[in-house]
XYZ file of C-alpha atoms in Angstrom:
739
model
C 0.000 0.000 0.000
C 1.419 3.374 -1.029
C 1.608 6.012 1.691
C 0.520 9.458 0.590
C 2.828 12.208 1.823
C 1.519 15.731 2.256
C 3.326 19.003 2.833
C 2.324 21.664 5.361
C 3.819 25.064 6.093
C 3.822 26.982 9.327
C 5.756 29.594 11.285
C 7.880 28.121 14.067
C 6.347 29.069 17.449
C 9.405 28.336 19.582
C 11.639 31.440 19.578
C 11.691 35.019 18.352
C 13.243 34.174 14.981
C 9.818 32.950 13.749
C 11.245 30.853 10.903
C 9.020 29.435 8.197
C 8.922 25.626 8.287
C 8.056 22.971 5.738
C 6.661 19.790 7.300
C 6.150 16.490 5.543
C 3.314 14.364 6.868
C 2.563 10.678 6.317
C 0.084 8.432 8.139
C -0.778 11.243 10.529
C 2.822 11.743 11.646
C 5.528 14.287 10.938
C 8.255 12.606 8.899
C 10.515 15.638 8.404
C 10.826 19.333 9.179
C 13.027 21.683 7.195
C 13.214 25.369 6.455
C 10.653 26.675 3.976
C 12.564 28.114 1.026
C 9.463 30.003 -0.104
C 9.015 31.836 3.196
C 9.281 35.556 2.437
C 10.888 36.312 5.792
C 13.216 33.469 6.849
C 13.971 32.257 3.295
C 14.670 28.642 4.188
C 16.617 29.198 7.401
C 15.940 26.874 10.332
C 17.620 26.076 13.654
C 17.394 22.872 15.746
C 14.468 24.241 17.747
C 12.254 24.193 14.652
C 13.058 20.546 13.974
C 12.165 19.800 17.609
C 8.478 20.569 16.977
C 8.061 16.905 16.064
C 9.456 15.869 19.461
C 7.194 18.373 21.208
C 4.115 17.141 19.375
C 4.915 13.517 20.247
C 6.339 14.051 23.755
C 4.656 11.536 26.088
C 5.129 13.991 28.973
C 3.062 16.682 27.244
C -0.296 16.953 29.009
C -3.312 16.007 26.958
C -6.085 16.085 29.545
C -6.826 18.432 32.461
C -5.390 17.512 35.846
C -6.853 18.185 39.290
C -4.916 17.649 42.500
C -6.748 15.406 44.942
C -5.205 14.332 48.241
C -1.866 15.691 47.057
C -1.825 13.754 43.773
C -2.774 14.800 40.259
C -5.547 12.863 38.573
C -6.779 13.192 34.998
C -10.293 14.629 34.755
C -12.703 15.853 32.096
C -12.810 19.487 31.067
C -16.175 19.797 32.784
C -14.736 18.514 36.060
C -11.734 20.830 35.837
C -13.826 23.950 35.348
C -16.300 22.822 37.999
C -13.382 22.649 40.454
C -12.365 26.200 39.568
C -15.965 27.443 39.784
C -16.330 25.836 43.208
C -13.184 27.367 44.666
C -12.272 30.654 42.941
C -15.436 32.819 43.277
C -15.571 32.417 47.086
C -11.982 33.661 47.367
C -12.794 36.713 45.252
C -15.999 37.407 47.152
C -14.341 37.190 50.547
C -10.987 38.838 49.853
C -11.505 41.020 46.771
C -10.133 40.974 43.253
C -6.536 41.755 44.238
C -6.420 38.503 46.202
C -5.927 36.643 42.923
C -2.788 37.155 40.859
C -2.041 36.466 37.208
C 1.381 35.297 35.991
C 2.174 35.020 32.302
C 5.275 33.351 30.871
C 7.382 33.706 27.736
C 5.772 30.892 25.682
C 2.522 32.871 25.676
C 3.906 35.256 23.069
C 4.068 32.334 20.614
C 0.424 31.320 21.148
C -1.995 33.631 19.382
C -4.987 32.420 21.386
C -3.331 33.281 24.675
C -1.983 36.585 23.372
C -5.416 37.740 22.250
C -7.431 36.441 25.170
C -5.110 37.003 28.135
C -5.921 40.759 28.173
C -9.616 39.841 28.328
C -8.868 37.516 31.248
C -6.931 40.221 33.075
C -9.785 42.687 32.564
C -12.378 40.193 33.783
C -10.338 39.480 36.904
C -9.674 43.145 37.663
C -6.638 42.508 39.886
C -3.643 44.777 40.286
C -1.490 41.726 40.898
C -0.340 41.055 37.329
C 3.135 39.592 36.774
C 5.006 38.423 33.696
C 8.366 37.229 32.439
C 8.874 40.736 31.013
C 10.338 41.786 34.379
C 12.927 39.042 33.991
C 14.322 40.038 30.624
C 12.894 43.029 28.726
C 10.969 45.593 30.767
C 13.878 48.103 30.782
C 13.776 48.332 26.983
C 10.008 48.645 26.941
C 10.116 51.399 29.539
C 12.854 53.428 27.863
C 11.118 53.100 24.480
C 7.831 54.192 25.989
C 9.406 57.235 27.603
C 11.269 58.273 24.453
C 8.783 57.405 21.709
C 5.423 57.179 23.463
C 4.680 53.446 23.401
C 6.112 50.374 25.066
C 6.607 48.479 21.790
C 7.990 51.305 19.665
C 11.391 49.645 19.769
C 13.879 50.434 16.997
C 15.820 47.504 15.523
C 18.938 47.415 13.316
C 18.258 47.566 9.598
C 20.875 44.882 9.140
C 20.520 44.388 5.385
C 21.680 47.971 4.762
C 23.853 48.533 7.849
C 27.630 49.062 7.541
C 28.594 49.269 11.225
C 26.788 47.336 13.941
C 27.678 47.730 17.617
C 26.229 44.920 19.756
C 26.142 44.986 23.562
C 25.132 42.083 25.799
C 23.469 40.139 22.988
C 24.267 36.950 21.096
C 22.101 36.995 17.950
C 24.119 34.237 16.247
C 22.514 31.963 18.846
C 19.208 33.762 19.482
C 18.588 35.075 15.938
C 17.511 38.240 17.619
C 15.691 39.155 20.789
C 13.390 42.157 20.728
C 14.693 41.993 17.161
C 13.273 39.246 14.929
C 16.064 38.385 12.501
C 16.255 34.744 11.365
C 19.668 33.696 10.043
C 21.516 36.521 11.735
C 24.779 34.757 10.920
C 24.082 34.913 7.178
C 23.039 38.561 7.335
C 26.079 39.465 9.419
C 28.331 37.693 6.928
C 26.771 39.714 4.096
C 27.308 42.919 6.100
C 31.021 42.164 6.426
C 31.369 41.076 2.790
C 30.158 44.488 1.627
C 32.868 46.115 3.754
C 30.901 46.642 6.963
C 32.099 46.018 10.509
C 30.627 44.391 13.598
C 31.855 45.155 17.118
C 30.634 43.094 20.067
C 30.893 44.211 23.694
C 30.380 41.307 26.092
C 31.993 39.694 29.170
C 32.205 36.514 27.123
C 33.583 35.910 23.632
C 30.231 34.639 22.433
C 29.432 32.965 19.145
C 28.556 36.435 17.829
C 31.762 37.953 19.169
C 33.795 35.160 17.578
C 32.584 36.129 14.093
C 32.786 39.899 14.650
C 35.561 42.221 13.523
C 36.254 43.255 17.104
C 35.333 42.007 20.560
C 35.696 44.106 23.693
C 35.427 42.516 27.119
C 33.351 44.579 29.546
C 32.816 44.204 33.265
C 29.287 42.892 33.886
C 27.124 45.827 34.910
C 29.568 48.255 33.306
C 27.520 48.951 30.180
C 26.083 52.164 31.605
C 29.582 53.588 32.080
C 30.699 52.643 28.566
C 27.586 54.204 27.032
C 27.877 57.355 29.113
C 31.482 57.637 27.966
C 30.408 57.252 24.340
C 27.678 59.886 24.641
C 30.075 62.214 26.459
C 32.585 61.853 23.624
C 30.003 62.811 21.014
C 29.316 66.084 22.812
C 32.925 66.684 23.862
C 34.303 66.233 20.333
C 31.350 67.981 18.650
C 30.290 64.832 16.802
C 26.547 65.137 17.430
C 24.576 65.031 14.159
C 20.785 64.874 14.519
C 20.141 65.251 10.807
C 16.498 65.483 9.793
C 15.398 64.584 13.337
C 16.655 67.887 14.770
C 13.177 69.376 14.659
C 11.701 66.343 16.366
C 14.032 65.961 19.381
C 13.459 67.451 22.822
C 16.027 67.486 25.634
C 19.323 67.574 23.714
C 20.916 70.182 25.997
C 19.704 68.331 29.102
C 21.503 65.174 27.957
C 24.697 67.130 27.317
C 24.632 68.485 30.858
C 23.744 65.084 32.348
C 26.740 63.267 30.800
C 29.283 66.014 31.489
C 30.776 64.120 34.430
C 31.235 60.819 32.585
C 34.275 61.377 30.401
C 35.842 58.160 29.033
C 38.866 58.759 31.229
C 36.627 58.611 34.326
C 34.508 55.606 33.349
C 37.209 53.390 31.806
C 38.251 51.589 34.987
C 34.645 50.927 35.979
C 33.647 49.313 32.671
C 37.007 47.671 31.936
C 37.476 49.325 28.516
C 40.213 51.925 28.139
C 39.390 55.522 27.357
C 41.083 55.519 23.947
C 38.958 52.563 22.818
C 35.786 54.316 24.010
C 36.600 57.489 22.117
C 37.555 55.539 18.997
C 34.254 53.662 19.099
C 32.293 56.920 19.382
C 34.167 58.414 16.439
C 33.521 55.380 14.249
C 29.821 55.460 15.068
C 29.636 59.131 14.198
C 31.662 58.790 11.013
C 29.797 55.811 9.514
C 26.837 56.821 7.375
C 24.818 53.663 8.061
C 25.318 52.360 11.591
C 23.281 51.067 14.518
C 23.690 50.210 18.195
C 21.835 47.172 19.554
C 21.713 45.778 23.073
C 19.729 42.974 24.549
C 19.480 40.574 27.480
C 22.763 41.431 29.149
C 21.861 45.111 28.996
C 18.439 44.576 30.569
C 19.196 42.110 33.373
C 21.259 44.483 35.507
C 20.513 47.199 38.037
C 21.027 49.890 35.364
C 18.839 48.161 32.774
C 16.613 51.126 31.939
C 19.485 53.602 31.793
C 21.428 51.304 29.455
C 18.398 50.726 27.211
C 17.840 54.486 27.008
C 21.484 55.331 26.283
C 21.583 52.876 23.372
C 18.871 54.857 21.613
C 20.389 58.161 22.675
C 23.505 57.047 20.773
C 21.424 56.152 17.730
C 19.770 59.587 17.830
C 22.938 61.616 18.405
C 24.821 59.938 15.553
C 21.981 60.517 13.094
C 21.267 56.809 12.741
C 17.774 56.578 14.217
C 15.012 56.054 11.655
C 17.474 56.071 8.768
C 18.122 53.220 6.288
C 20.964 51.098 7.590
C 20.477 52.441 11.099
C 18.058 51.648 13.910
C 14.572 51.699 12.407
C 10.994 51.074 13.423
C 9.101 48.161 11.818
C 5.570 48.827 10.588
C 3.535 45.807 11.611
C 0.432 44.893 9.595
C -1.719 44.369 12.687
C -1.983 44.883 16.449
C 0.608 47.701 16.657
C -0.474 50.701 18.705
C 1.971 52.949 16.846
C 0.004 52.467 13.611
C -3.374 53.458 15.077
C -4.847 56.684 16.324
C -3.599 60.161 15.555
C -0.074 59.967 14.085
C 2.735 62.022 15.559
C 1.529 62.492 19.130
C -0.441 60.756 21.858
C -0.851 60.191 25.558
C 2.573 58.664 26.070
C 3.008 56.222 28.915
C 2.517 56.336 32.664
C 4.148 54.282 35.405
C 3.635 53.955 39.127
C -0.155 54.117 38.937
C -0.089 51.650 41.819
C 2.621 49.844 43.738
C 3.199 46.396 45.138
C 1.752 46.018 48.602
C 4.885 44.822 50.437
C 7.969 46.281 48.715
C 6.252 49.319 47.204
C 7.643 48.515 43.735
C 5.952 50.699 41.097
C 3.645 49.337 38.421
C 5.172 49.420 34.938
C 3.179 48.564 31.789
C 0.273 47.391 33.944
C 2.301 44.859 35.911
C 4.442 44.446 38.996
C 7.893 42.834 39.232
C 7.624 39.064 39.291
C 10.235 39.038 42.040
C 7.570 40.561 44.317
C 5.182 37.624 43.957
C 6.513 35.430 46.772
C 6.288 38.181 49.384
C 2.794 39.104 48.220
C 1.712 35.520 48.943
C 3.616 35.244 52.247
C 2.567 38.541 53.826
C -0.839 38.739 55.473
C -3.256 41.626 55.344
C -5.651 43.209 52.911
C -5.062 42.199 49.272
C -2.765 39.330 50.218
C -2.416 37.032 47.202
C -4.371 33.878 48.012
C -5.030 32.481 44.531
C -2.960 32.406 41.366
C -3.631 31.856 37.670
C -0.422 31.042 35.788
C -0.235 31.003 32.008
C 2.580 29.140 30.229
C 5.321 30.069 32.652
C 7.862 28.457 34.943
C 8.961 31.202 37.361
C 10.202 28.704 39.941
C 13.116 28.165 37.544
C 13.155 31.443 35.617
C 12.921 33.905 38.531
C 15.460 34.534 41.300
C 15.180 32.609 44.560
C 12.844 29.980 43.145
C 12.931 27.968 46.378
C 11.184 30.825 48.164
C 8.592 31.150 45.417
C 7.961 27.388 45.425
C 7.313 27.441 49.165
C 4.996 30.423 48.728
C 2.988 28.680 46.001
C 2.253 25.846 48.403
C 0.529 28.361 50.708
C -2.054 29.400 48.121
C -5.699 28.516 48.562
C -5.978 27.855 44.817
C -3.614 27.737 41.853
C -4.809 27.261 38.278
C -2.279 26.766 35.477
C -2.591 26.886 31.704
C 0.318 24.725 30.595
C 1.267 21.765 28.433
C 3.684 20.402 31.052
C 3.699 19.385 34.684
C 6.839 21.371 35.442
C 8.667 22.871 38.410
C 5.977 25.552 38.778
C 2.749 23.821 37.721
C 3.452 20.951 40.152
C 2.139 23.380 42.783
C -1.168 23.895 40.961
C -4.562 22.550 41.959
C -5.874 22.529 38.386
C -3.867 22.335 35.149
C -5.568 23.140 31.844
C -3.409 21.930 28.939
C -3.313 23.552 25.539
C -3.158 21.578 22.338
C 0.053 20.789 20.490
C 1.337 23.808 18.541
C 0.829 21.725 15.402
C -2.878 21.489 16.248
C -3.375 25.257 16.493
C -3.502 28.029 13.914
C -0.849 30.678 14.348
C -0.230 34.352 13.701
C 2.583 36.285 15.373
C 1.231 39.339 17.152
C 4.350 40.815 18.749
C 7.173 39.870 16.410
C 6.138 41.768 13.248
C 6.543 44.833 15.479
C 10.208 43.866 15.935
C 11.091 42.343 12.555
C 14.118 43.217 10.437
C 11.715 43.415 7.445
C 7.993 44.100 7.260
C 5.935 40.966 6.612
C 2.717 39.102 7.383
C 2.354 35.313 7.718
C -0.364 32.953 8.873
C -0.193 29.248 9.732
C -3.130 26.869 9.539
C -3.179 23.878 11.901
C -1.137 20.934 10.663
C -3.344 18.434 12.512
C -6.875 18.611 13.844
C -7.234 18.908 17.611
C -8.231 15.636 19.295
C -11.932 15.248 20.023
C -12.851 17.197 23.132
C -9.597 19.153 23.319
C -10.259 22.836 23.904
C -8.218 25.479 22.150
C -6.449 27.702 24.664
C -8.621 30.692 23.798
C -11.698 28.605 24.547
C -10.282 27.614 27.927
C -9.578 31.246 28.725
C -13.131 32.205 27.752
C -14.539 29.558 30.073
C -12.497 31.001 32.918
C -13.689 34.497 32.021
C -17.275 33.240 32.222
C -16.580 31.952 35.740
C -15.061 35.294 36.742
C -18.146 37.048 35.387
C -20.388 34.846 37.524
C -21.845 32.968 34.544
C -20.677 29.588 35.760
C -19.513 26.602 33.763
C -22.516 26.365 31.446
C -22.056 29.739 29.766
C -22.168 29.917 25.983
C -18.569 30.925 25.298
C -19.310 31.478 21.615
C -21.848 34.115 22.564
C -19.460 35.561 25.132
C -16.773 35.867 22.461
C -19.231 37.580 20.108
C -20.122 40.088 22.818
C -16.505 40.892 23.658
C -15.580 41.402 20.002
C -18.663 43.530 19.356
C -17.807 45.756 22.312
C -14.286 46.273 20.950
C -15.471 47.010 17.409
C -18.147 49.460 18.519
C -15.606 51.324 20.620
C -13.090 51.525 17.756
C -15.280 51.814 14.648
C -18.144 53.950 15.944
C -20.912 54.317 13.354
C -19.176 51.829 11.030
C -19.208 49.083 13.655
C -22.122 47.056 12.304
C -20.667 47.041 8.800
C -17.315 45.879 10.152
C -18.933 43.135 12.244
C -20.857 41.850 9.225
C -17.610 41.688 7.224
C -16.067 39.244 9.717
C -19.209 37.396 10.786
C -18.027 34.195 9.061
C -15.026 33.962 11.388
C -14.742 33.076 15.063
C -12.163 33.228 17.815
C -8.625 34.435 17.052
C -9.183 34.321 13.282
C -11.879 36.973 13.573
C -9.616 39.245 15.600
C -6.707 38.718 13.202
C -8.868 39.609 10.203
C -10.189 42.711 11.946
C -6.671 43.863 12.783
C -5.243 43.135 9.326
C -8.064 44.777 7.410
C -7.991 47.898 9.557
C -4.182 48.023 9.679
C -1.708 50.083 7.638
C -1.630 47.577 4.763
C -5.241 46.420 5.068
C -8.094 46.370 2.575
C -10.131 48.650 4.874
C -13.078 46.274 4.572
C -13.317 46.690 0.821
C -12.366 50.341 0.461
C -8.841 49.372 -0.576
C -9.165 46.139 -2.596
C -5.412 45.739 -3.089
C -4.901 45.647 0.690
C -4.367 42.519 2.752
C -6.763 40.467 4.824
C -6.760 37.048 6.445
C -8.028 35.301 3.313
C -5.076 36.608 1.317
C -2.665 35.442 4.022
C -4.207 31.980 4.019
C -3.651 31.832 0.273
C 0.060 32.693 0.672
C 1.811 29.821 2.501
C 5.116 31.681 2.376
C 3.583 34.881 3.690
C 3.350 38.358 2.176
C 6.442 40.538 1.971
C 5.624 44.124 2.917
C 9.003 45.581 2.082
C 12.110 46.836 3.861
C 11.920 49.071 6.890
C 11.187 52.691 6.010
C 11.495 55.946 7.975
C 8.531 56.450 10.290
C 9.289 59.572 12.292
C 7.515 61.678 13.309
C 4.271 59.781 12.513
C 5.218 56.881 14.824
C 5.536 59.086 17.892
C 2.881 58.899 20.584
C 4.462 61.291 23.083
C 2.353 64.210 24.353
C 4.920 66.657 22.945
C 4.993 64.970 19.548
C 8.790 64.815 19.829
C 11.436 62.258 20.764
C 11.921 62.741 24.496
C 15.687 62.424 24.688
C 15.898 63.359 28.376
C 13.037 61.841 30.413
C 13.144 63.190 33.957
C 13.172 59.850 35.734
C 16.187 58.742 33.701
C 18.194 61.901 34.343
C 17.456 61.545 38.043
C 18.589 57.916 38.000
C 22.015 58.979 36.725
C 22.807 59.783 40.351
C 23.314 56.047 40.905
C 26.125 55.450 38.389
C 27.707 58.743 39.426
C 27.937 57.449 42.992
C 29.018 54.021 41.745
C 32.041 55.136 39.750
C 34.499 54.540 42.575
C 32.969 51.303 43.859
C 35.488 48.421 44.010
C 34.975 45.733 41.389
C 33.998 42.325 42.884
C 36.579 39.556 42.546
C 34.150 37.208 40.781
C 30.677 37.745 39.302
C 28.263 35.485 37.443
C 26.342 35.991 34.204
C 23.906 33.842 32.221
C 24.357 32.244 28.812
C 22.062 31.647 25.844
C 22.340 28.338 23.975
C 20.939 27.519 20.548
C 19.262 24.331 21.809
C 17.820 25.924 24.920
C 15.409 28.824 25.141
C 12.781 27.904 27.734
C 13.117 25.202 30.366
C 10.749 22.712 28.682
C 13.138 22.367 25.730
C 15.384 20.200 27.884
C 12.707 17.506 27.613
C 12.899 17.154 23.821
C 15.298 14.453 22.532
C 16.651 16.328 19.526
C 17.555 19.328 21.709
C 18.705 17.399 24.774
C 21.080 15.047 22.976
C 24.794 15.666 22.717
C 27.320 16.916 25.270
C 26.319 18.141 28.713
C 25.635 21.871 28.331
C 24.878 23.132 31.836
C 28.513 23.921 32.586
C 30.072 26.868 34.390
C 32.535 28.600 32.069
C 35.578 29.879 33.954
C 38.671 31.649 32.641
C 41.910 29.629 33.068
C 43.337 32.342 35.298
C 40.365 32.067 37.669
C 40.480 28.266 37.544
C 44.101 28.286 38.709
C 43.441 30.875 41.371
C 40.439 29.014 42.770
C 41.774 25.480 42.361
C 39.103 24.467 39.827
C 39.555 21.677 37.288
C 37.707 21.101 34.016
C 34.993 18.460 34.262
C 35.031 18.508 38.059
C 32.277 19.784 40.371
C 32.417 23.164 42.067
C 30.214 25.049 44.471
C 29.058 28.573 43.654
C 27.696 30.606 46.549
C 26.065 33.998 46.922
C 24.938 35.158 50.346
C 23.291 32.078 51.902
C 22.440 30.415 48.576
C 24.545 27.769 46.813
C 24.510 25.476 43.775
C 26.843 22.783 42.495
C 28.044 22.970 38.907
C 30.367 21.223 36.491
C 33.400 23.336 35.583
C 34.399 24.113 32.005
C 37.621 26.095 31.628
C 37.612 28.501 28.679
C 39.502 31.622 27.650
C 36.304 32.902 26.029
C 35.432 34.266 29.478
C 36.661 37.564 30.834
C 38.784 36.994 33.949
C 36.687 37.520 37.054
C 33.487 36.350 35.344
C 31.800 32.922 35.395
C 28.931 32.013 33.053
C 26.121 29.498 33.587
C 23.214 28.922 31.155
C 19.693 29.649 32.344
C 16.604 27.431 32.530
C 18.142 24.384 34.199
C 17.524 22.780 37.599
C 15.142 19.909 36.768
C 15.541 18.085 40.074
C 12.324 19.169 41.793
C 10.098 16.323 43.008
C 6.673 16.129 41.404
C 7.600 17.509 37.997
C 6.924 15.299 34.977
C 9.836 16.072 32.644
C 11.331 12.632 32.282
C 14.162 13.363 29.885
C 15.123 16.683 31.486
C 15.368 15.007 34.888
C 18.080 12.654 33.600
C 20.485 15.601 33.338
C 18.866 18.218 35.582
C 21.692 20.754 35.626
C 22.043 23.631 38.055
C 19.658 26.558 38.318
C 21.517 29.857 38.000
C 18.563 31.786 39.412
C 18.662 29.802 42.661
C 21.733 31.901 43.533
C 20.098 35.253 42.960
C 18.466 37.685 45.360
C 14.813 38.362 44.564
C 15.010 41.792 46.209
C 17.545 43.103 43.668
C 15.829 45.024 40.853
C 16.324 47.900 38.452
C 14.362 50.515 40.444
C 12.758 52.079 37.367
C 11.493 49.039 35.451
C 11.360 46.485 38.267
C 13.422 44.081 36.170
C 15.261 41.424 38.157
C 19.055 41.670 38.437
C 20.261 38.422 36.880
C 23.715 39.484 35.720
C 26.917 40.717 37.333
C 26.031 39.303 40.751
C 29.058 38.764 43.069
C 29.696 35.097 43.886
C 32.304 32.839 45.420
C 33.437 29.604 43.797
C 35.356 26.657 45.162
C 35.945 23.010 44.228
C 33.728 20.386 45.816
C 35.916 18.176 47.963
């Protein structure tokens, strides 16, 4: 009997690169996954994580039915039983203790699930709690805050126009491995190679000679946490040597003189010792940036996960502005997403801007940023009694017990909750504490459209993925599960018609946005339901849309479905001043809170440098913790090693392949040593996302090589005071061999 093979295309939902995949299917199984050559965005590129979708789909540990904890043990139940358990237990908590008694936590994988992305805001609104937490305060809130202050919206984040760039300065990022982060750029290595072949240069500043640094023209070691001093020295040089060139943006920039005054005390000669880069190199770097017509500065995780995260994120864009490279081809430019981007809606050129600190966490007094509180505040909000104490938790696709500092404290706090409900496909180190787990379908059983990443893409594009397989009978889509929980929060119980509820929520949104045209718009999308309806609405009303028939050449969901490789919307183009949503209608180069925060690095200039500090490490086969449970990603050499410079190994008596103990305050972990001159002396590096040795988790393969959890060393009280982002990098530690 001849087996018929079919081909399916979809966008990879695993990391920010969002590569187009080509899957071959036979007898209901995936037989191969490769890059889709016809994809307009990734053009055939693929990394091992894309191939691992087959392992994820087939993983026996992936949850396929709801679980409810009874007498301390999880048992499989029907969807009706799971929601009945929630309906029995959650409303009484809310009635007795108020809405703030229940917290929401959302994890990184959510951004790759369109149903969760579109329906989580509805869930948060229905709950009405101020206790909202996300992984953003572990890795990116500083960049969102600085972008919001400067440009008027949290996701107006400029990215390098790499295909036309001739000089790229990279700080604290490893895009050869990540293929971008807050910058969606599949096959960065190929694009970087093309940049160099046309005569361009790449300079990487990092405490480790990363994979990106190894292929760059120049690598500069920097002391972890020293980025703010380097950047202040660069900005100072531009003013000191009269190299500032605003170009066409001169009329659209406010605060230039204030920045000049603010950086006056940070000459390269003063900051060199603190950042570990000599003054001559700092001045030379500033001159090259200023002299290159098409150049960009880009910083990522290492620049965000430190106590100066917001200042560093701001100074990167200050450099791009002062050198005339912001919003210019080959510089740092703003993508124009086809849908869901706030900077393409409303009145162009000005807006309300952003606000922070509208409320604060109850215990530490940490300010709200972007509608959420620092995730490092969650444990104390559960532990501490009083009004608005967190007594129930809804977690969505996250694993903060591993991803947040001091996970042991958070784990103990989760066990004190009266109720925990988790949306997750795994029984992991966090969801093991839940009372109810609601699993989503396999990514291959869901349709897909990227909401966030077209707002960060190196090239404008739109792509849609149909499900590869049908969902199993009875399996709810994640958006349907969220709607059922919303119905419970609204007091409608478990028998509510969620289709009708969805219709009502969409109609409310359309009437608010479209006014007198609302009924016409609703009729135009009446044939669609769920996320597809919202995607079509956003596409058709977006900057490239068909405007519901008024612009027939425009795009809509039907056209995307007919284009398996997506629709190319062209290279990045200048968008200022129309992109701005600041009240002044100008780029705010000198936000008051940032100028005030410069008092901290000024006082820190003379602080002694710790003898040894620790930083994280990104690996191509590891993005989120669940990837350690997939055979194709987990195979090969042991990767959870602590990289140590040979000089430090000799000084501390460490030997390659042998165990060592790393301590910080009263916290300690044991690691396997790997000696490497790719590290800066005085710095040790350990990859994140490991530590799969917690009892009760169901990650069979990951548990065979659990690794050590970097975040178990870290202090959950240490945060960037402006953004609330956790300090995960540059933390002083001690290290000694295990005897």
